[in-house]
Coordinates of N, CA, C and O in Angstrom, one line a residue:
X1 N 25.5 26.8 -50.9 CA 24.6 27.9 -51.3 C 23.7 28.2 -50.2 O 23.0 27.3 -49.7
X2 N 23.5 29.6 -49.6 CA 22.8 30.0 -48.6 C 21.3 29.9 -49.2 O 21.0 30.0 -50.4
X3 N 20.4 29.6 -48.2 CA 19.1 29.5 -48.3 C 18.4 30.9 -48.7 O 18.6 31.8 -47.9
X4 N 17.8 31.0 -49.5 CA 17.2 32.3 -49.4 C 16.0 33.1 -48.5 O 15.2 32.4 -48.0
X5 N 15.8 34.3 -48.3 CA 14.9 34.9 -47.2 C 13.6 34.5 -48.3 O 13.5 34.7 -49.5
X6 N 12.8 33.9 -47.4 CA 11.3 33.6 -47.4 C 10.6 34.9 -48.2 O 10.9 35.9 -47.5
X7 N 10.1 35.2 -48.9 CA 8.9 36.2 -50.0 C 8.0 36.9 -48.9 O 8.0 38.0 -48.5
X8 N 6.9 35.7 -48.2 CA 5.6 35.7 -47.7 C 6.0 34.6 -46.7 O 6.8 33.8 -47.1
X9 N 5.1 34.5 -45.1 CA 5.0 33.3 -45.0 C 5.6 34.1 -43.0 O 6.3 35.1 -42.6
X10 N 5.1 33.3 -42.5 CA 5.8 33.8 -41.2 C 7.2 34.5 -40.9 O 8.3 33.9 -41.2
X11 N 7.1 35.8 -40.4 CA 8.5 36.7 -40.0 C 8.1 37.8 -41.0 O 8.1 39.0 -40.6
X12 N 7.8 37.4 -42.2 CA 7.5 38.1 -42.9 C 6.9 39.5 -43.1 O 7.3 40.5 -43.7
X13 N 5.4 39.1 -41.9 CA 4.1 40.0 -42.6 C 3.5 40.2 -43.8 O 2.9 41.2 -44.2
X14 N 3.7 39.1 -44.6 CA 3.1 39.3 -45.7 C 2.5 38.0 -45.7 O 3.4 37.1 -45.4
X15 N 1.1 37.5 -46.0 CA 0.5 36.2 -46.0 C 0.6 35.9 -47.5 O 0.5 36.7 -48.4
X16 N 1.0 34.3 -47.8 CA 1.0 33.5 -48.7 C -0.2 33.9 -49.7 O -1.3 33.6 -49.5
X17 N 0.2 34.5 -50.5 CA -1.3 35.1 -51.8 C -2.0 33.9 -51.8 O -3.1 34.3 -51.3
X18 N -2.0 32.6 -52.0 CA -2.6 31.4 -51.9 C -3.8 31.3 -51.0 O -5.0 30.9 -51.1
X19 N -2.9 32.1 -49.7 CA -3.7 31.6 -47.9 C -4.8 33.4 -48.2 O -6.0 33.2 -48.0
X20 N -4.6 34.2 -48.5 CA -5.3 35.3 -48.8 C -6.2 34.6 -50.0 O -7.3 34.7 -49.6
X21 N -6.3 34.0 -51.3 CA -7.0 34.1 -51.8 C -8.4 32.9 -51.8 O -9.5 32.8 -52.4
X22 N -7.5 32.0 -50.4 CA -8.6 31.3 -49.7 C -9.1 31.5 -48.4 O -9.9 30.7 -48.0
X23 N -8.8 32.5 -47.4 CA -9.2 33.2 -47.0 C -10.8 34.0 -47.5 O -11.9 33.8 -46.9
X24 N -10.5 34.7 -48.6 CA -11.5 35.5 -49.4 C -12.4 34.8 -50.1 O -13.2 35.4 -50.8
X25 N -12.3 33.4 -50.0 CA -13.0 32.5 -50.4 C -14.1 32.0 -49.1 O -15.3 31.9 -49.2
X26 N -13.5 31.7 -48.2 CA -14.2 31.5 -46.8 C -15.3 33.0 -46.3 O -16.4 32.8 -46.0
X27 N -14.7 34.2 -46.5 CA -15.1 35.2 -46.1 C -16.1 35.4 -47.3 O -17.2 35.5 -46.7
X28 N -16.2 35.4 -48.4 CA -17.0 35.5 -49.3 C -18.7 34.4 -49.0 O -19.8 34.9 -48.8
X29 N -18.3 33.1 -49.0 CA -19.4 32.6 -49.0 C -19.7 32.4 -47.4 O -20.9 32.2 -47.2
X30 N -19.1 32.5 -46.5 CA -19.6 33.0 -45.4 C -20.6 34.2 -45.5 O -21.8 34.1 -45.1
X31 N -20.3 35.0 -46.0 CA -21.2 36.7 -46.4 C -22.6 36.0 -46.7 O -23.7 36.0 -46.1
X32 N -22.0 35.3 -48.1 CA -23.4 35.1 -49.0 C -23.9 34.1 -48.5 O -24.6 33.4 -49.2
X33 N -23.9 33.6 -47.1 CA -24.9 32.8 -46.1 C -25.2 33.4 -45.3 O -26.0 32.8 -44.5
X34 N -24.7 34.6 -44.8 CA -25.6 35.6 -44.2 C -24.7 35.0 -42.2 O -25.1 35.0 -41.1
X35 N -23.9 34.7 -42.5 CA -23.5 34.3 -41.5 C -22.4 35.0 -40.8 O -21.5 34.8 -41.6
X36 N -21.8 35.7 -39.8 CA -21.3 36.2 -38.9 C -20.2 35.6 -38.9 O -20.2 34.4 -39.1
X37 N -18.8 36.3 -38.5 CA -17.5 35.6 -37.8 C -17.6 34.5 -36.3 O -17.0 33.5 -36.0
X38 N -18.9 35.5 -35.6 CA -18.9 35.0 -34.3 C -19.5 33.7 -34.7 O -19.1 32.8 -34.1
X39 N -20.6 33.3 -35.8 CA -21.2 32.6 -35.9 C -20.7 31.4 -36.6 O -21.1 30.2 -36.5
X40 N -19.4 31.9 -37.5 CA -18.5 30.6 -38.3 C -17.7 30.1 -37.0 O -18.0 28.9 -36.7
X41 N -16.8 30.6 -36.2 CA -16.2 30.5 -35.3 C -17.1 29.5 -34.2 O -16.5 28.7 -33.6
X42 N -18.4 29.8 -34.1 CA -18.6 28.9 -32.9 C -19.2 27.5 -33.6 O -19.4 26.6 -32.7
X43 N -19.5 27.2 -35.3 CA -19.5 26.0 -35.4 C -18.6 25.4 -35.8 O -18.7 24.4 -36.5
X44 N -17.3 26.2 -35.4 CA -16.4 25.6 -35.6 C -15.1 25.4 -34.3 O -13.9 24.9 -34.4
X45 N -15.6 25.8 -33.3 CA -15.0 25.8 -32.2 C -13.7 26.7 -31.6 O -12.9 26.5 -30.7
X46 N -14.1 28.3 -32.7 CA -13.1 29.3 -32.8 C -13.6 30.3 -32.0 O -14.8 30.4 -31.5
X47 N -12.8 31.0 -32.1 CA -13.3 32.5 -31.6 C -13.4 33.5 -33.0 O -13.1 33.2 -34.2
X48 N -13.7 34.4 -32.7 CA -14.3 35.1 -34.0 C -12.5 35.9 -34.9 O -12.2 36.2 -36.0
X49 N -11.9 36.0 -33.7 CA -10.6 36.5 -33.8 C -9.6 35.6 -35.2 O -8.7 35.9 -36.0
X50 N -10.3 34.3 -34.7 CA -9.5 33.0 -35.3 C -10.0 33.2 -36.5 O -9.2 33.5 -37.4
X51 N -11.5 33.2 -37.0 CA -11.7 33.4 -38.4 C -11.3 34.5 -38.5 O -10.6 34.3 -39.4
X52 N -11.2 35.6 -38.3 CA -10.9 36.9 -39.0 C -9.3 36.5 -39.5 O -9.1 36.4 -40.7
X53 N -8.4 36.2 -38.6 CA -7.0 35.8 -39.3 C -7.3 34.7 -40.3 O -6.5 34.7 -41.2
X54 N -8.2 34.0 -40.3 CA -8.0 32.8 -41.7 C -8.4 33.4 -42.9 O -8.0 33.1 -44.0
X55 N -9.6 34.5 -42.4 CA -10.2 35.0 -43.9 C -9.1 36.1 -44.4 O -9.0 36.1 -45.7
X56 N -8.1 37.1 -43.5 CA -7.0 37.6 -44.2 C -6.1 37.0 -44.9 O -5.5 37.7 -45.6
X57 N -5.8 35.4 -44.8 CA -4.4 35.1 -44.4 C -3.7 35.4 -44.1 O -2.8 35.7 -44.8
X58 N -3.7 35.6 -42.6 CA -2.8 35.8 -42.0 C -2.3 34.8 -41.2 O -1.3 35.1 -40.6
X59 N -3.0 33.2 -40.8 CA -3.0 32.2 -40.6 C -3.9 30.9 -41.8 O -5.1 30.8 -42.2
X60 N -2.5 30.3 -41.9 CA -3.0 29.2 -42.5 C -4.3 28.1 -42.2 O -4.8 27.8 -41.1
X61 N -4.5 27.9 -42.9 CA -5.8 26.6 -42.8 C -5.6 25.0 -42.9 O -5.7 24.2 -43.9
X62 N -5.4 24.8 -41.7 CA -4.8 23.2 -41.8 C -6.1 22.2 -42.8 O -7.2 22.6 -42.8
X63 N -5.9 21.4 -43.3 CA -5.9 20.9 -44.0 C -7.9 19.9 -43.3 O -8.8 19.5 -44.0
X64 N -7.9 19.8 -42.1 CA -8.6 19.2 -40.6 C -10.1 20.5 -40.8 O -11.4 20.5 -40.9
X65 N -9.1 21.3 -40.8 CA -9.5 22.9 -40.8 C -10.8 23.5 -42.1 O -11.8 24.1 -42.0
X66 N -9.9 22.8 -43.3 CA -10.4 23.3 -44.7 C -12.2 21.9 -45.2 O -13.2 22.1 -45.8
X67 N -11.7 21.1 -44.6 CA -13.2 20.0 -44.8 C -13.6 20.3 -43.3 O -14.4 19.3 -43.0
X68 N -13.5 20.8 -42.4 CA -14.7 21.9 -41.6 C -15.6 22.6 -42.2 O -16.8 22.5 -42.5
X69 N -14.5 23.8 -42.6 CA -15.2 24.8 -43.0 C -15.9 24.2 -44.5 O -17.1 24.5 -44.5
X70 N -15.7 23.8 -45.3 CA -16.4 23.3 -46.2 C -18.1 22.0 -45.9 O -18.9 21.5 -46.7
X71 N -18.0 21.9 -44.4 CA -19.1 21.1 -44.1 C -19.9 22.4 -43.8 O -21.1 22.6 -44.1
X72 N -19.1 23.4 -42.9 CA -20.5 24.1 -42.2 C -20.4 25.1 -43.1 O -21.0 26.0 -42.5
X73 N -19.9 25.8 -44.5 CA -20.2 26.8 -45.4 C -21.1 25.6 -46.4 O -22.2 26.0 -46.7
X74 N -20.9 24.4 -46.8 CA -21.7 23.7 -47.6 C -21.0 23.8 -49.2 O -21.4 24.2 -50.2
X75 N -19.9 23.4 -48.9 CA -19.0 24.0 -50.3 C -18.3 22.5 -50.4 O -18.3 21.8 -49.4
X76 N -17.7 22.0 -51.7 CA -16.8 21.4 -51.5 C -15.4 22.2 -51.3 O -15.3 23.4 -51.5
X77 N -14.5 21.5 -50.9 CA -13.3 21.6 -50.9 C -12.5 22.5 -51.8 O -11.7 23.4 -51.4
X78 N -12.7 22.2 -52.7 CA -12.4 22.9 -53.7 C -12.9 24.1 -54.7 O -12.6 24.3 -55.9
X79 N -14.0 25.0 -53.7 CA -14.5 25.9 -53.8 C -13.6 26.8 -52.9 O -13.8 28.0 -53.0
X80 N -12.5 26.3 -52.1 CA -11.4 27.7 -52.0 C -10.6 27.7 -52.8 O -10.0 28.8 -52.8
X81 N -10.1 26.8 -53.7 CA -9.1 27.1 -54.6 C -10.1 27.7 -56.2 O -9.3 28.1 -57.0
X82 N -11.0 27.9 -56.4 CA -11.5 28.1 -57.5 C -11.0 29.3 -58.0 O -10.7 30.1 -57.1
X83 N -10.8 29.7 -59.1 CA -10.7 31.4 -59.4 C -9.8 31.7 -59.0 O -9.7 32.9 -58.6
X84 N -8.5 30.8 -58.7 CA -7.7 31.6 -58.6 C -6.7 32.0 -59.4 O -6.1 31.3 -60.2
X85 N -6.3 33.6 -59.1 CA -5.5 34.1 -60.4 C -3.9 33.9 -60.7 O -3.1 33.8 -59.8
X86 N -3.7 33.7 -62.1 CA -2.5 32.5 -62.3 C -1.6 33.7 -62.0 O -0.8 33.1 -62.8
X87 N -1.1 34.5 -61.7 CA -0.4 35.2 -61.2 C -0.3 34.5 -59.7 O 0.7 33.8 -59.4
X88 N -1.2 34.7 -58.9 CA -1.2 33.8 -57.7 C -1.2 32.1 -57.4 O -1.1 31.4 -56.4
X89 N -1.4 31.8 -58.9 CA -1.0 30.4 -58.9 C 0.3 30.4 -59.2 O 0.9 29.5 -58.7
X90 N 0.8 31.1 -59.7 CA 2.2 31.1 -60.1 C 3.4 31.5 -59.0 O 4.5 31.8 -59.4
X91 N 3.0 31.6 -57.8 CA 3.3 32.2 -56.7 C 3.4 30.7 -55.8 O 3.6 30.9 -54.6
X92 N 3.2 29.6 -56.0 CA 3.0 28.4 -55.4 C 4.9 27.7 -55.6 O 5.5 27.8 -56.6
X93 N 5.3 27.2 -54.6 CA 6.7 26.5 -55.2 C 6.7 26.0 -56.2 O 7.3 26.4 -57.2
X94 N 5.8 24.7 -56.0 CA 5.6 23.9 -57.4 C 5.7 24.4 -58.6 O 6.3 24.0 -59.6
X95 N 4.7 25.9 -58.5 CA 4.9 26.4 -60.4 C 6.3 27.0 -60.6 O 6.6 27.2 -61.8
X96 N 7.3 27.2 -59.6 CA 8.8 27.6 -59.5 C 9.5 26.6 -59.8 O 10.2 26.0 -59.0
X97 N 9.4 26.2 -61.2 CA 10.8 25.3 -61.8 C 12.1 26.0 -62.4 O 13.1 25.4 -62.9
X98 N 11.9 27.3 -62.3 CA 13.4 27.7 -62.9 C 14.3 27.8 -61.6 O 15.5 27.7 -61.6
X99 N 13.7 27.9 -60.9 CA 14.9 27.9 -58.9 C 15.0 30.3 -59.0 O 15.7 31.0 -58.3
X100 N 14.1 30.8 -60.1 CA 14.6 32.0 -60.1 C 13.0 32.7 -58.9 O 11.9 32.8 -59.3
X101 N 13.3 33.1 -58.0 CA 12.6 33.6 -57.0 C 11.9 35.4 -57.3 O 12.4 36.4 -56.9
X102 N 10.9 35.4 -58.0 CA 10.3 36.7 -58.4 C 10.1 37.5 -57.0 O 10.4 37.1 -55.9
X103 N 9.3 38.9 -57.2 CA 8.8 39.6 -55.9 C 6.8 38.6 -56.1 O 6.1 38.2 -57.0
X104 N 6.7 38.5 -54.4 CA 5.2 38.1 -55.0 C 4.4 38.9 -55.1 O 4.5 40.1 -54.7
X105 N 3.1 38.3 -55.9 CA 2.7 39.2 -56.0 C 1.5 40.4 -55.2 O 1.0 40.0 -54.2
X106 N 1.3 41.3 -55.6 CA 0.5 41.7 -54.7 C -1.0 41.3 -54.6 O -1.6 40.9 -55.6
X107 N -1.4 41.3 -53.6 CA -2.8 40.3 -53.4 C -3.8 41.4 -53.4 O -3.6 42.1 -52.4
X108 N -5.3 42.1 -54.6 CA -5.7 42.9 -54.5 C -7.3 42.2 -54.1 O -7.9 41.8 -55.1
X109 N -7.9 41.9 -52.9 CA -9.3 41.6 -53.5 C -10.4 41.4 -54.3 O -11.1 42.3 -53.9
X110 N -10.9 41.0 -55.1 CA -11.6 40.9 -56.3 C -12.6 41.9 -55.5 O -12.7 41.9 -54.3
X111 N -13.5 42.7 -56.6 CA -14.4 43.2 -56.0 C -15.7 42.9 -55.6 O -16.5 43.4 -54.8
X112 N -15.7 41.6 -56.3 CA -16.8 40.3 -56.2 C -17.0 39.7 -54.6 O -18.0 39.2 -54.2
X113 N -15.3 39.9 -53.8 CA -15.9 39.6 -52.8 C -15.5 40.4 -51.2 O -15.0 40.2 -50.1
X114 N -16.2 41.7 -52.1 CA -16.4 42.8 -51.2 C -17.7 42.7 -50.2 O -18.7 42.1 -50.6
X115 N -17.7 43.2 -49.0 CA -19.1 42.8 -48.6 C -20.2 43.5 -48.9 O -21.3 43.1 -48.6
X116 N -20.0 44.7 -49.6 CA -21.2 45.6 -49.9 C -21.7 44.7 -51.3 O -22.9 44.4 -51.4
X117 N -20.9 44.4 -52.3 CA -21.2 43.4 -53.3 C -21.9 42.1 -53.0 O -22.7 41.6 -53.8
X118 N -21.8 41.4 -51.9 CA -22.5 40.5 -51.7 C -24.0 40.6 -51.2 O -24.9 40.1 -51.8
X119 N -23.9 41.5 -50.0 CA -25.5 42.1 -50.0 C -26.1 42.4 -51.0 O -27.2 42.1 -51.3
X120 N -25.3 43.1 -51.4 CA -26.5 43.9 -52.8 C -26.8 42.9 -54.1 O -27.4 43.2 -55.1
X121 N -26.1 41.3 -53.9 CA -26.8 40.5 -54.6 C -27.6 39.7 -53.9 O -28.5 39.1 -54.3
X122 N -27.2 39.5 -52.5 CA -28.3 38.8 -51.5 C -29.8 39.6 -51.4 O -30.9 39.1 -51.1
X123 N -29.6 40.7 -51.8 CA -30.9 41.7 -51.5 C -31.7 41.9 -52.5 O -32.9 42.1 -52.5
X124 N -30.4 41.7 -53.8 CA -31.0 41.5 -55.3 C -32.2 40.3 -55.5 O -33.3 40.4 -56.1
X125 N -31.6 39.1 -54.8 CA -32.4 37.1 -55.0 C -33.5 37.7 -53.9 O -34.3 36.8 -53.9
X126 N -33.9 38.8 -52.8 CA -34.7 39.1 -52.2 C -36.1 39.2 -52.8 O -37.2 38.7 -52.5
X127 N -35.7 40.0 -53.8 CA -37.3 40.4 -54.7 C -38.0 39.2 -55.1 O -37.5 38.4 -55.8
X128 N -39.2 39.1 -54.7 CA -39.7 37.9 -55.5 C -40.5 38.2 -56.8 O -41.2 37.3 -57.1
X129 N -40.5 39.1 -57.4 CA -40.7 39.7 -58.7 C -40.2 39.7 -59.9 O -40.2 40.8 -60.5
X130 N -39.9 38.8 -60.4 CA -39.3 38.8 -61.9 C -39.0 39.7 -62.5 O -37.9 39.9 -62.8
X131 N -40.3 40.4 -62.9 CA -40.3 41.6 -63.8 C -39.2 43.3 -62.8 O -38.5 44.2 -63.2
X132 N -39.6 43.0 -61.8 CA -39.1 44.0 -61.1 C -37.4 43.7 -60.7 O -36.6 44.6 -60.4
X133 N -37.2 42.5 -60.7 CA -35.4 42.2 -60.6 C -35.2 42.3 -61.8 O -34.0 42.2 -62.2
X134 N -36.2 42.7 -62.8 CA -35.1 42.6 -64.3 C -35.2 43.8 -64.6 O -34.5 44.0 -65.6
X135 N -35.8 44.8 -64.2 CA -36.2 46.3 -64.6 C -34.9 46.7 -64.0 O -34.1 47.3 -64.6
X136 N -34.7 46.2 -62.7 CA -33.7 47.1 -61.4 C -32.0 46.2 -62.3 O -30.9 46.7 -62.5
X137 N -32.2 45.0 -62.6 CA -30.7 45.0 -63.4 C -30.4 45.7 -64.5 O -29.4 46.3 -64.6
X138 N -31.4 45.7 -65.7 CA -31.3 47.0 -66.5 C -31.0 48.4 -66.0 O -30.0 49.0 -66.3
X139 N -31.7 48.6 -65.3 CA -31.6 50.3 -64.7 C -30.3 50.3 -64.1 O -29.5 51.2 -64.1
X140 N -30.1 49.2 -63.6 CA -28.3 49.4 -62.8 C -27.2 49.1 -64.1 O -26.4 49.9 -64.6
X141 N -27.4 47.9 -64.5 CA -26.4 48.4 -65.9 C -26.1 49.8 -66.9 O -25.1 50.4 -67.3
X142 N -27.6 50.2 -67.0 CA -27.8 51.8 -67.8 C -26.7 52.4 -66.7 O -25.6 52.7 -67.2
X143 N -26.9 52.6 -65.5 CA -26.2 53.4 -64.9 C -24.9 53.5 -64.6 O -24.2 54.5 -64.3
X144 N -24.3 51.8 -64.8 CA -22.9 51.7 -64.9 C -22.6 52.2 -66.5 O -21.5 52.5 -66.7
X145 N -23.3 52.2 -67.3 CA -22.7 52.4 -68.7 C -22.5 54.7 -69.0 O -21.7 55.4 -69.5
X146 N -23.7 54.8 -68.2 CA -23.3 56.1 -68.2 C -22.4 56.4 -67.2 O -21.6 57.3 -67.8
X147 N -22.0 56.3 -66.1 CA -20.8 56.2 -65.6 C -19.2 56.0 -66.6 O -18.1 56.5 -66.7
X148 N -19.6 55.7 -66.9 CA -18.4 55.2 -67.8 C -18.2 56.5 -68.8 O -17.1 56.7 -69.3
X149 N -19.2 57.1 -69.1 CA -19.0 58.4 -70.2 C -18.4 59.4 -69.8 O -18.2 60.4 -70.5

């Protein structure tokens, strides 16, 4: 029986939904520490180039790699796998016990870890005012609800 062509995964051009959805896990709390590519990259002995391919996946994260980046983001380990969607879990070999090979799926960003979304909650924890972060989350909810009409 001939081997089948690869889904995702080198040759391809399409990165492993897995390596993109930890990727966007690195790039995410990276953001929400206010920290730079050039700046993850040099405590980690990369070039800024190198993280940019880990946060797309478009290069995997060796294993050497993933408790680095979990010492200098301040995360456990297992803050890249969190959240992720069983559609994309289901995209792993392992959850492939029938041997039947689906299309994968497509990998869409959450908007949670957009970078305009992270500022504007980093800028949100800025206010030191109680009463004034809770006026400004009301007034922004009102505004998404009339949106919505």
């Amino acid at each position: 029986m001939a081997k089948s062509k690869p889904l995702y995964g080198r040759g391809t051009g399409r990165p492993h939904p897995i390596d993109g959805h930890v990727g966007a896990r690195v790039r995410r709390r990276r953001t929400l520490l206010g920290m730079s590519q050039t700046g993850l990259g040099a405590a980690l002995g990369l070039s800024f180039q190198q993280v940019q391919k880990y946060e797309r996946g478009a290069n995997r994260i060796s294993a050497s790699r993933l408790y680095d980046l979990s010492r200098v983001l301040d995360v456990s380990i297992e803050h890249f796998f969190e959240d992720i969607p069983a559609v994309v879990a289901a995209s792993s070999p392992a959850a492939k016990k029938s041997g039947r090979e689906k299309e994968p799926p497509s990998y869409e960003p959450n908007p949670m870890h957009r970078r305009e979304t992270l500022e504007l909650v980093r800028a949100y924890y800025k206010i030191e005012n109680a009463n004034v972060r809770q006026r400004l989350y009301q007034f922004t909810k009102a505004m998404g609800a009339d949106a919505g009409k």
